[in-house]
Amino acid sequence: MSSLHRIAVALLLSLAPSAALATDLRIYPAFTEVQQPASQTLTFPFAQWRWIQPSSFSVMGPTPPTLSWQPAELDWLRTQEGQQVSWMQAGQPAVQAVLSRADDLLIQLSTGEYINVQRNELAFSEKPPVQGGMTLRLGSVNPAKSSTLIYRTQALFWTPRYELTLNGSAANLAALAQITNQSDQVFTAGKVDLFGGSVQQQNQAFPAPVMANAGTVSSTNVGGGTFALPTIPGAGNQVRSVGEVRGLQRYALPGGLTLGRGEGRTLPFLKPQVKDFLRYAYVQAYFDAQNRSGQASRRYKFTSSQSLPTGVVDVRENGVLVGSLQLPAVQAGKAVDLDLGTDAELRYEKTVKRTGIEKDAKGQVLSTTSQVTYLFVSTKTAATQVNVREQVYGRSVSVNGQAVQNGQVIVYRQVNVPAGGKASLTFKLKLVN
């Protein structure tokens, strides 16, 4: 076998997807951390490299090695040194030359002069490999000693999804884990963990994302060789909670995962129990002397038996979608309050009437007393509980003749509005200057 042939064969083998190695995946909401056995040389095709964060590369092992990366095509270009090439510039006839040095694309013209050119200006007599890939080299890696290469990629991420289903007084919450591969890479791992929560990164910019075309394939051609993709396991894997790590929720996916190019997968997630479910309407207001009107907002309140990471929740009443909104991070045993937007079937009129004023001997106002009335008008087919939250700002405030409170005061009131009927509530405020 000639030296040129040996170089070509080594290059083809190096272009095999890194997913073929035994990998572990830690999937976060914005990126994935890949862990795989370290080797001295590893080539990432462009389909992988364009999503990778180069500054995230690290090696866990006895001795941290040096890391360097360069365009994967450079190895092939070096095999072309001394070979005839064509220098092709826009609008100009092709010029025959010899590739003198691959590292900086130095060519020698037939007249003897040397010039540095651009890669896209060179034409070769052989078919070059796919451009855009990168070769990673690790110095001082001992193959006899176990080391792990770690890096982050934006190609793979996960998102929690929830479905809150309501039938009368019964409420059921289903949690789903939606895993998305937005790249042309195939991800295969025997150990997969999902992490919920926020991970801050400083000066860790990712490459500009390039959206992949959705679809699945049975094989992919890399560097002239065909590599069969692993079979996709069944989608029945149940994601299970394995605790928390410094505020991050950790979940394991038994059985591992294979996800093809542009593929997404939704898996069963947690099974939280819903307690203390309540439908109610809500009005939040700030006190001033003006009369106002508006619509109450629709609220659902409940308690989850398990902590849940933030994600979109679809809310359905008797099979009808009544809202889709962001569920905030939930702590087990703590009440969750969802705002589904305004309710056109439940309006209110707020009137403010000044009922008293106190002045000193000089005519300066010492305090003012106002009566606040809310009138609710419902065209709904069911009775509705309405909660009112009124914020009052003043140096000192008294509500309904009770003890004076200093600073901001929150007035809470509740009323039940009958189906297709009316209801009102009233309270008095005394503001001391």
PDB file of N, CA, C and O in Angstrom, residues 111-167:
ATOM      1  N   THR A 111       4.687  30.371 -14.394  1.00  0.00           N
ATOM      2  CA  THR A 111       5.749  31.358 -14.622  1.00  0.00           C
ATOM      3  C   THR A 111       6.771  31.362 -13.499  1.00  0.00           C
ATOM      4  O   THR A 111       7.752  32.108 -13.547  1.00  0.00           O
ATOM      5  N   GLY A 112       6.505  30.580 -12.447  1.00  0.00           N
ATOM      6  CA  GLY A 112       7.455  30.479 -11.351  1.00  0.00           C
ATOM      7  C   GLY A 112       7.083  31.286 -10.122  1.00  0.00           C
ATOM      8  O   GLY A 112       7.652  31.066  -9.044  1.00  0.00           O
ATOM      9  N   GLU A 113       6.161  32.243 -10.238  1.00  0.00           N
ATOM     10  CA  GLU A 113       5.784  33.056  -9.089  1.00  0.00           C
ATOM     11  C   GLU A 113       4.909  32.261  -8.122  1.00  0.00           C
ATOM     12  O   GLU A 113       4.221  31.317  -8.495  1.00  0.00           O
ATOM     13  N   TYR A 114       4.938  32.698  -6.855  1.00  0.00           N
ATOM     14  CA  TYR A 114       4.116  32.098  -5.802  1.00  0.00           C
ATOM     15  C   TYR A 114       3.031  33.089  -5.380  1.00  0.00           C
ATOM     16  O   TYR A 114       3.259  34.309  -5.355  1.00  0.00           O
ATOM     17  N   ILE A 115       1.858  32.547  -5.011  1.00  0.00           N
ATOM     18  CA  ILE A 115       0.767  33.399  -4.541  1.00  0.00           C
ATOM     19  C   ILE A 115      -0.131  32.587  -3.610  1.00  0.00           C
ATOM     20  O   ILE A 115      -0.331  31.383  -3.827  1.00  0.00           O
ATOM     21  N   ASN A 116      -0.642  33.255  -2.566  1.00  0.00           N
ATOM     22  CA  ASN A 116      -1.626  32.626  -1.670  1.00  0.00           C
ATOM     23  C   ASN A 116      -3.022  32.857  -2.223  1.00  0.00           C
ATOM     24  O   ASN A 116      -3.372  33.977  -2.615  1.00  0.00           O
ATOM     25  N   VAL A 117      -3.842  31.807  -2.247  1.00  0.00           N
ATOM     26  CA  VAL A 117      -5.172  31.890  -2.847  1.00  0.00           C
ATOM     27  C   VAL A 117      -6.221  31.452  -1.827  1.00  0.00           C
ATOM     28  O   VAL A 117      -5.908  30.986  -0.732  1.00  0.00           O
ATOM     29  N   GLN A 118      -7.488  31.598  -2.193  1.00  0.00           N
ATOM     30  CA  GLN A 118      -8.605  31.157  -1.375  1.00  0.00           C
ATOM     31  C   GLN A 118      -8.962  29.708  -1.731  1.00  0.00           C
ATOM     32  O   GLN A 118      -8.781  29.274  -2.870  1.00  0.00           O
ATOM     33  N   ARG A 119      -9.484  28.997  -0.746  1.00  0.00           N
ATOM     34  CA  ARG A 119      -9.818  27.588  -0.970  1.00  0.00           C
ATOM     35  C   ARG A 119     -10.839  27.433  -2.079  1.00  0.00           C
ATOM     36  O   ARG A 119     -10.741  26.492  -2.905  1.00  0.00           O
ATOM     37  N   ASN A 120     -11.848  28.308  -2.131  1.00  0.00           N
ATOM     38  CA  ASN A 120     -12.891  28.158  -3.147  1.00  0.00           C
ATOM     39  C   ASN A 120     -12.424  28.548  -4.549  1.00  0.00           C
ATOM     40  O   ASN A 120     -13.200  28.477  -5.498  1.00  0.00           O
ATOM     41  N   GLU A 121     -11.153  28.967  -4.676  1.00  0.00           N
ATOM     42  CA  GLU A 121     -10.612  29.311  -5.987  1.00  0.00           C
ATOM     43  C   GLU A 121      -9.795  28.157  -6.592  1.00  0.00           C
ATOM     44  O   GLU A 121      -9.298  28.289  -7.707  1.00  0.00           O
ATOM     45  N   LEU A 122      -9.664  27.063  -5.870  1.00  0.00           N
ATOM     46  CA  LEU A 122      -8.849  25.945  -6.326  1.00  0.00           C
ATOM     47  C   LEU A 122      -9.713  24.795  -6.826  1.00  0.00           C
ATOM     48  O   LEU A 122     -10.712  24.426  -6.209  1.00  0.00           O
ATOM     49  N   ALA A 123      -9.319  24.236  -7.963  1.00  0.00           N
ATOM     50  CA  ALA A 123      -9.950  23.033  -8.513  1.00  0.00           C
ATOM     51  C   ALA A 123      -8.900  21.932  -8.562  1.00  0.00           C
ATOM     52  O   ALA A 123      -7.750  22.169  -8.952  1.00  0.00           O
ATOM     53  N   PHE A 124      -9.309  20.704  -8.127  1.00  0.00           N
ATOM     54  CA  PHE A 124      -8.388  19.586  -8.026  1.00  0.00           C
ATOM     55  C   PHE A 124      -8.779  18.504  -9.010  1.00  0.00           C
ATOM     56  O   PHE A 124      -9.948  18.398  -9.422  1.00  0.00           O
ATOM     57  N   SER A 125      -7.832  17.659  -9.325  1.00  0.00           N
ATOM     58  CA  SER A 125      -8.104  16.528 -10.210  1.00  0.00           C
ATOM     59  C   SER A 125      -8.752  15.381  -9.439  1.00  0.00           C
ATOM     60  O   SER A 125      -9.350  14.486 -10.038  1.00  0.00           O
ATOM     61  N   GLU A 126      -8.630  15.375  -8.090  1.00  0.00           N
ATOM     62  CA  GLU A 126      -9.283  14.369  -7.253  1.00  0.00           C
ATOM     63  C   GLU A 126     -10.472  14.984  -6.520  1.00  0.00           C
ATOM     64  O   GLU A 126     -10.512  16.190  -6.290  1.00  0.00           O
ATOM     65  N   LYS A 127     -11.411  14.128  -6.138  1.00  0.00           N
ATOM     66  CA  LYS A 127     -12.578  14.595  -5.391  1.00  0.00           C
ATOM     67  C   LYS A 127     -12.176  14.886  -3.951  1.00  0.00           C
ATOM     68  O   LYS A 127     -11.753  13.981  -3.230  1.00  0.00           O
ATOM     69  N   PRO A 128     -12.293  16.136  -3.494  1.00  0.00           N
ATOM     70  CA  PRO A 128     -11.896  16.469  -2.107  1.00  0.00           C
ATOM     71  C   PRO A 128     -12.965  16.031  -1.117  1.00  0.00           C
ATOM     72  O   PRO A 128     -14.125  15.808  -1.491  1.00  0.00           O
ATOM     73  N   PRO A 129     -12.598  15.882   0.164  1.00  0.00           N
ATOM     74  CA  PRO A 129     -13.601  15.557   1.195  1.00  0.00           C
ATOM     75  C   PRO A 129     -14.510  16.744   1.459  1.00  0.00           C
ATOM     76  O   PRO A 129     -14.254  17.874   1.022  1.00  0.00           O
ATOM     77  N   VAL A 130     -15.577  16.481   2.207  1.00  0.00           N
ATOM     78  CA  VAL A 130     -16.534  17.531   2.558  1.00  0.00           C
ATOM     79  C   VAL A 130     -15.836  18.602   3.390  1.00  0.00           C
ATOM     80  O   VAL A 130     -15.078  18.294   4.319  1.00  0.00           O
ATOM     81  N   GLN A 131     -16.072  19.854   3.033  1.00  0.00           N
ATOM     82  CA  GLN A 131     -15.451  20.954   3.761  1.00  0.00           C
ATOM     83  C   GLN A 131     -16.222  21.255   5.045  1.00  0.00           C
ATOM     84  O   GLN A 131     -17.387  20.894   5.191  1.00  0.00           O
ATOM     85  N   GLY A 132     -15.572  21.959   5.960  1.00  0.00           N
ATOM     86  CA  GLY A 132     -16.217  22.447   7.174  1.00  0.00           C
ATOM     87  C   GLY A 132     -15.977  21.608   8.405  1.00  0.00           C
ATOM     88  O   GLY A 132     -16.266  22.048   9.515  1.00  0.00           O
ATOM     89  N   GLY A 133     -15.468  20.385   8.252  1.00  0.00           N
ATOM     90  CA  GLY A 133     -15.178  19.562   9.410  1.00  0.00           C
ATOM     91  C   GLY A 133     -13.913  20.011  10.112  1.00  0.00           C
ATOM     92  O   GLY A 133     -13.101  20.766   9.568  1.00  0.00           O
ATOM     93  N   MET A 134     -13.761  19.554  11.349  1.00  0.00           N
ATOM     94  CA  MET A 134     -12.590  19.904  12.152  1.00  0.00           C
ATOM     95  C   MET A 134     -12.012  18.647  12.778  1.00  0.00           C
ATOM     96  O   MET A 134     -12.743  17.743  13.185  1.00  0.00           O
ATOM     97  N   THR A 135     -10.690  18.612  12.860  1.00  0.00           N
ATOM     98  CA  THR A 135      -9.995  17.513  13.520  1.00  0.00           C
ATOM     99  C   THR A 135      -9.455  17.983  14.858  1.00  0.00           C
ATOM    100  O   THR A 135      -8.735  18.988  14.922  1.00  0.00           O
ATOM    101  N   LEU A 136      -9.822  17.264  15.912  1.00  0.00           N
ATOM    102  CA  LEU A 136      -9.360  17.563  17.262  1.00  0.00           C
ATOM    103  C   LEU A 136      -8.210  16.639  17.601  1.00  0.00           C
ATOM    104  O   LEU A 136      -8.300  15.424  17.398  1.00  0.00           O
ATOM    105  N   ARG A 137      -7.120  17.201  18.120  1.00  0.00           N
ATOM    106  CA  ARG A 137      -5.962  16.416  18.525  1.00  0.00           C
ATOM    107  C   ARG A 137      -5.671  16.668  19.991  1.00  0.00           C
ATOM    108  O   ARG A 137      -5.652  17.818  20.433  1.00  0.00           O
ATOM    109  N   LEU A 138      -5.462  15.571  20.709  1.00  0.00           N
ATOM    110  CA  LEU A 138      -5.161  15.640  22.133  1.00  0.00           C
ATOM    111  C   LEU A 138      -3.726  15.198  22.340  1.00  0.00           C
ATOM    112  O   LEU A 138      -3.341  14.082  21.945  1.00  0.00           O
ATOM    113  N   GLY A 139      -2.937  16.049  22.967  1.00  0.00           N
ATOM    114  CA  GLY A 139      -1.561  15.698  23.253  1.00  0.00           C
ATOM    115  C   GLY A 139      -1.441  14.968  24.572  1.00  0.00           C
ATOM    116  O   GLY A 139      -2.207  15.204  25.508  1.00  0.00           O
ATOM    117  N   SER A 140      -0.484  14.045  24.639  1.00  0.00           N
ATOM    118  CA  SER A 140      -0.160  13.331  25.884  1.00  0.00           C
ATOM    119  C   SER A 140      -1.292  12.461  26.401  1.00  0.00           C
ATOM    120  O   SER A 140      -1.415  12.237  27.603  1.00  0.00           O
ATOM    121  N   VAL A 141      -2.158  11.965  25.517  1.00  0.00           N
ATOM    122  CA  VAL A 141      -3.202  11.033  25.933  1.00  0.00           C
ATOM    123  C   VAL A 141      -2.653   9.618  25.842  1.00  0.00           C
ATOM    124  O   VAL A 141      -2.217   9.167  24.787  1.00  0.00           O
ATOM    125  N   ASN A 142      -2.646   8.908  26.976  1.00  0.00           N
ATOM    126  CA  ASN A 142      -2.159   7.533  27.027  1.00  0.00           C
ATOM    127  C   ASN A 142      -3.324   6.583  26.780  1.00  0.00           C
ATOM    128  O   ASN A 142      -4.234   6.500  27.612  1.00  0.00           O
ATOM    129  N   PRO A 143      -3.339   5.875  25.639  1.00  0.00           N
ATOM    130  CA  PRO A 143      -4.477   4.986  25.344  1.00  0.00           C
ATOM    131  C   PRO A 143      -4.685   3.917  26.408  1.00  0.00           C
ATOM    132  O   PRO A 143      -5.784   3.399  26.572  1.00  0.00           O
ATOM    133  N   ALA A 144      -3.596   3.586  27.157  1.00  0.00           N
ATOM    134  CA  ALA A 144      -3.725   2.535  28.181  1.00  0.00           C
ATOM    135  C   ALA A 144      -4.440   3.027  29.426  1.00  0.00           C
ATOM    136  O   ALA A 144      -4.869   2.225  30.250  1.00  0.00           O
ATOM    137  N   LYS A 145      -4.552   4.342  29.578  1.00  0.00           N
ATOM    138  CA  LYS A 145      -5.212   4.906  30.746  1.00  0.00           C
ATOM    139  C   LYS A 145      -6.536   5.544  30.328  1.00  0.00           C
ATOM    140  O   LYS A 145      -6.633   6.193  29.291  1.00  0.00           O
ATOM    141  N   SER A 146      -7.532   5.346  31.138  1.00  0.00           N
ATOM    142  CA  SER A 146      -8.877   5.808  30.803  1.00  0.00           C
ATOM    143  C   SER A 146      -8.979   7.325  30.936  1.00  0.00           C
ATOM    144  O   SER A 146      -8.660   7.887  31.982  1.00  0.00           O
ATOM    145  N   SER A 147      -9.411   7.984  29.852  1.00  0.00           N
ATOM    146  CA  SER A 147      -9.668   9.418  29.859  1.00  0.00           C
ATOM    147  C   SER A 147     -10.987   9.664  29.145  1.00  0.00           C
ATOM    148  O   SER A 147     -11.370   8.905  28.240  1.00  0.00           O
ATOM    149  N   THR A 148     -11.682  10.712  29.522  1.00  0.00           N
ATOM    150  CA  THR A 148     -12.986  11.032  28.955  1.00  0.00           C
ATOM    151  C   THR A 148     -12.961  12.416  28.341  1.00  0.00           C
ATOM    152  O   THR A 148     -12.550  13.386  28.990  1.00  0.00           O
ATOM    153  N   LEU A 149     -13.375  12.511  27.094  1.00  0.00           N
ATOM    154  CA  LEU A 149     -13.508  13.789  26.409  1.00  0.00           C
ATOM    155  C   LEU A 149     -14.904  14.345  26.654  1.00  0.00           C
ATOM    156  O   LEU A 149     -15.898  13.626  26.522  1.00  0.00           O
ATOM    157  N   ILE A 150     -14.985  15.630  27.027  1.00  0.00           N
ATOM    158  CA  ILE A 150     -16.260  16.292  27.313  1.00  0.00           C
ATOM    159  C   ILE A 150     -16.356  17.545  26.459  1.00  0.00           C
ATOM    160  O   ILE A 150     -15.385  18.300  26.336  1.00  0.00           O
ATOM    161  N   TYR A 151     -17.517  17.751  25.853  1.00  0.00           N
ATOM    162  CA  TYR A 151     -17.768  18.997  25.122  1.00  0.00           C
ATOM    163  C   TYR A 151     -19.268  19.237  25.058  1.00  0.00           C
ATOM    164  O   TYR A 151     -20.081  18.365  25.359  1.00  0.00           O
ATOM    165  N   ARG A 152     -19.642  20.464  24.678  1.00  0.00           N
ATOM    166  CA  ARG A 152     -21.054  20.847  24.616  1.00  0.00           C
ATOM    167  C   ARG A 152     -21.460  21.129  23.174  1.00  0.00           C
ATOM    168  O   ARG A 152     -20.701  21.696  22.398  1.00  0.00           O
ATOM    169  N   THR A 153     -22.678  20.721  22.861  1.00  0.00           N
ATOM    170  CA  THR A 153     -23.244  20.959  21.539  1.00  0.00           C
ATOM    171  C   THR A 153     -24.654  21.510  21.669  1.00  0.00           C
ATOM    172  O   THR A 153     -25.413  21.120  22.563  1.00  0.00           O
ATOM    173  N   GLN A 154     -24.982  22.410  20.769  1.00  0.00           N
ATOM    174  CA  GLN A 154     -26.316  23.020  20.751  1.00  0.00           C
ATOM    175  C   GLN A 154     -27.284  22.220  19.882  1.00  0.00           C
ATOM    176  O   GLN A 154     -28.462  22.568  19.786  1.00  0.00           O
ATOM    177  N   ALA A 155     -26.781  21.142  19.299  1.00  0.00           N
ATOM    178  CA  ALA A 155     -27.611  20.373  18.375  1.00  0.00           C
ATOM    179  C   ALA A 155     -28.742  19.644  19.067  1.00  0.00           C
ATOM    180  O   ALA A 155     -29.793  19.410  18.471  1.00  0.00           O
ATOM    181  N   LEU A 156     -28.546  19.279  20.328  1.00  0.00           N
ATOM    182  CA  LEU A 156     -29.506  18.433  21.042  1.00  0.00           C
ATOM    183  C   LEU A 156     -29.937  19.131  22.320  1.00  0.00           C
ATOM    184  O   LEU A 156     -29.100  19.645  23.060  1.00  0.00           O
ATOM    185  N   PHE A 157     -31.245  19.153  22.581  1.00  0.00           N
ATOM    186  CA  PHE A 157     -31.765  19.756  23.803  1.00  0.00           C
ATOM    187  C   PHE A 157     -33.104  19.116  24.133  1.00  0.00           C
ATOM    188  O   PHE A 157     -33.673  18.365  23.330  1.00  0.00           O
ATOM    189  N   TRP A 158     -33.604  19.423  25.309  1.00  0.00           N
ATOM    190  CA  TRP A 158     -34.900  18.869  25.700  1.00  0.00           C
ATOM    191  C   TRP A 158     -35.769  19.961  26.304  1.00  0.00           C
ATOM    192  O   TRP A 158     -35.277  20.977  26.792  1.00  0.00           O
ATOM    193  N   THR A 159     -37.075  19.734  26.260  1.00  0.00           N
ATOM    194  CA  THR A 159     -38.040  20.682  26.789  1.00  0.00           C
ATOM    195  C   THR A 159     -39.138  19.923  27.528  1.00  0.00           C
ATOM    196  O   THR A 159     -39.732  18.995  26.963  1.00  0.00           O
ATOM    197  N   PRO A 160     -39.405  20.277  28.795  1.00  0.00           N
ATOM    198  CA  PRO A 160     -40.559  19.676  29.474  1.00  0.00           C
ATOM    199  C   PRO A 160     -41.867  20.198  28.876  1.00  0.00           C
ATOM    200  O   PRO A 160     -41.975  21.379  28.531  1.00  0.00           O
ATOM    201  N   ARG A 161     -42.846  19.327  28.764  1.00  0.00           N
ATOM    202  CA  ARG A 161     -44.187  19.693  28.323  1.00  0.00           C
ATOM    203  C   ARG A 161     -45.192  19.093  29.285  1.00  0.00           C
ATOM    204  O   ARG A 161     -44.970  18.003  29.823  1.00  0.00           O
ATOM    205  N   TYR A 162     -46.301  19.802  29.470  1.00  0.00           N
ATOM    206  CA  TYR A 162     -47.311  19.325  30.425  1.00  0.00           C
ATOM    207  C   TYR A 162     -48.701  19.441  29.793  1.00  0.00           C
ATOM    208  O   TYR A 162     -48.955  20.310  28.939  1.00  0.00           O
ATOM    209  N   GLU A 163     -49.583  18.559  30.238  1.00  0.00           N
ATOM    210  CA  GLU A 163     -50.985  18.593  29.814  1.00  0.00           C
ATOM    211  C   GLU A 163     -51.852  18.513  31.065  1.00  0.00           C
ATOM    212  O   GLU A 163     -51.859  17.483  31.760  1.00  0.00           O
ATOM    213  N   LEU A 164     -52.559  19.595  31.352  1.00  0.00           N
ATOM    214  CA  LEU A 164     -53.474  19.652  32.489  1.00  0.00           C
ATOM    215  C   LEU A 164     -54.884  19.420  31.961  1.00  0.00           C
ATOM    216  O   LEU A 164     -55.418  20.246  31.215  1.00  0.00           O
ATOM    217  N   THR A 165     -55.457  18.279  32.321  1.00  0.00           N
ATOM    218  CA  THR A 165     -56.772  17.890  31.822  1.00  0.00           C
ATOM    219  C   THR A 165     -57.787  17.981  32.952  1.00  0.00           C
ATOM    220  O   THR A 165     -57.585  17.414  34.028  1.00  0.00           O
ATOM    221  N   LEU A 166     -58.905  18.689  32.684  1.00  0.00           N
ATOM    222  CA  LEU A 166     -59.920  18.954  33.702  1.00  0.00           C
ATOM    223  C   LEU A 166     -61.259  18.404  33.243  1.00  0.00           C
ATOM    224  O   LEU A 166     -61.697  18.643  32.119  1.00  0.00           O
ATOM    225  N   ASN A 167     -61.889  17.647  34.125  1.00  0.00           N
ATOM    226  CA  ASN A 167     -63.248  17.153  33.911  1.00  0.00           C
ATOM    227  C   ASN A 167     -64.013  17.333  35.208  1.00  0.00           C
ATOM    228  O   ASN A 167     -63.833  16.558  36.156  1.00  0.00           O
TER     229      ASN A 167
END
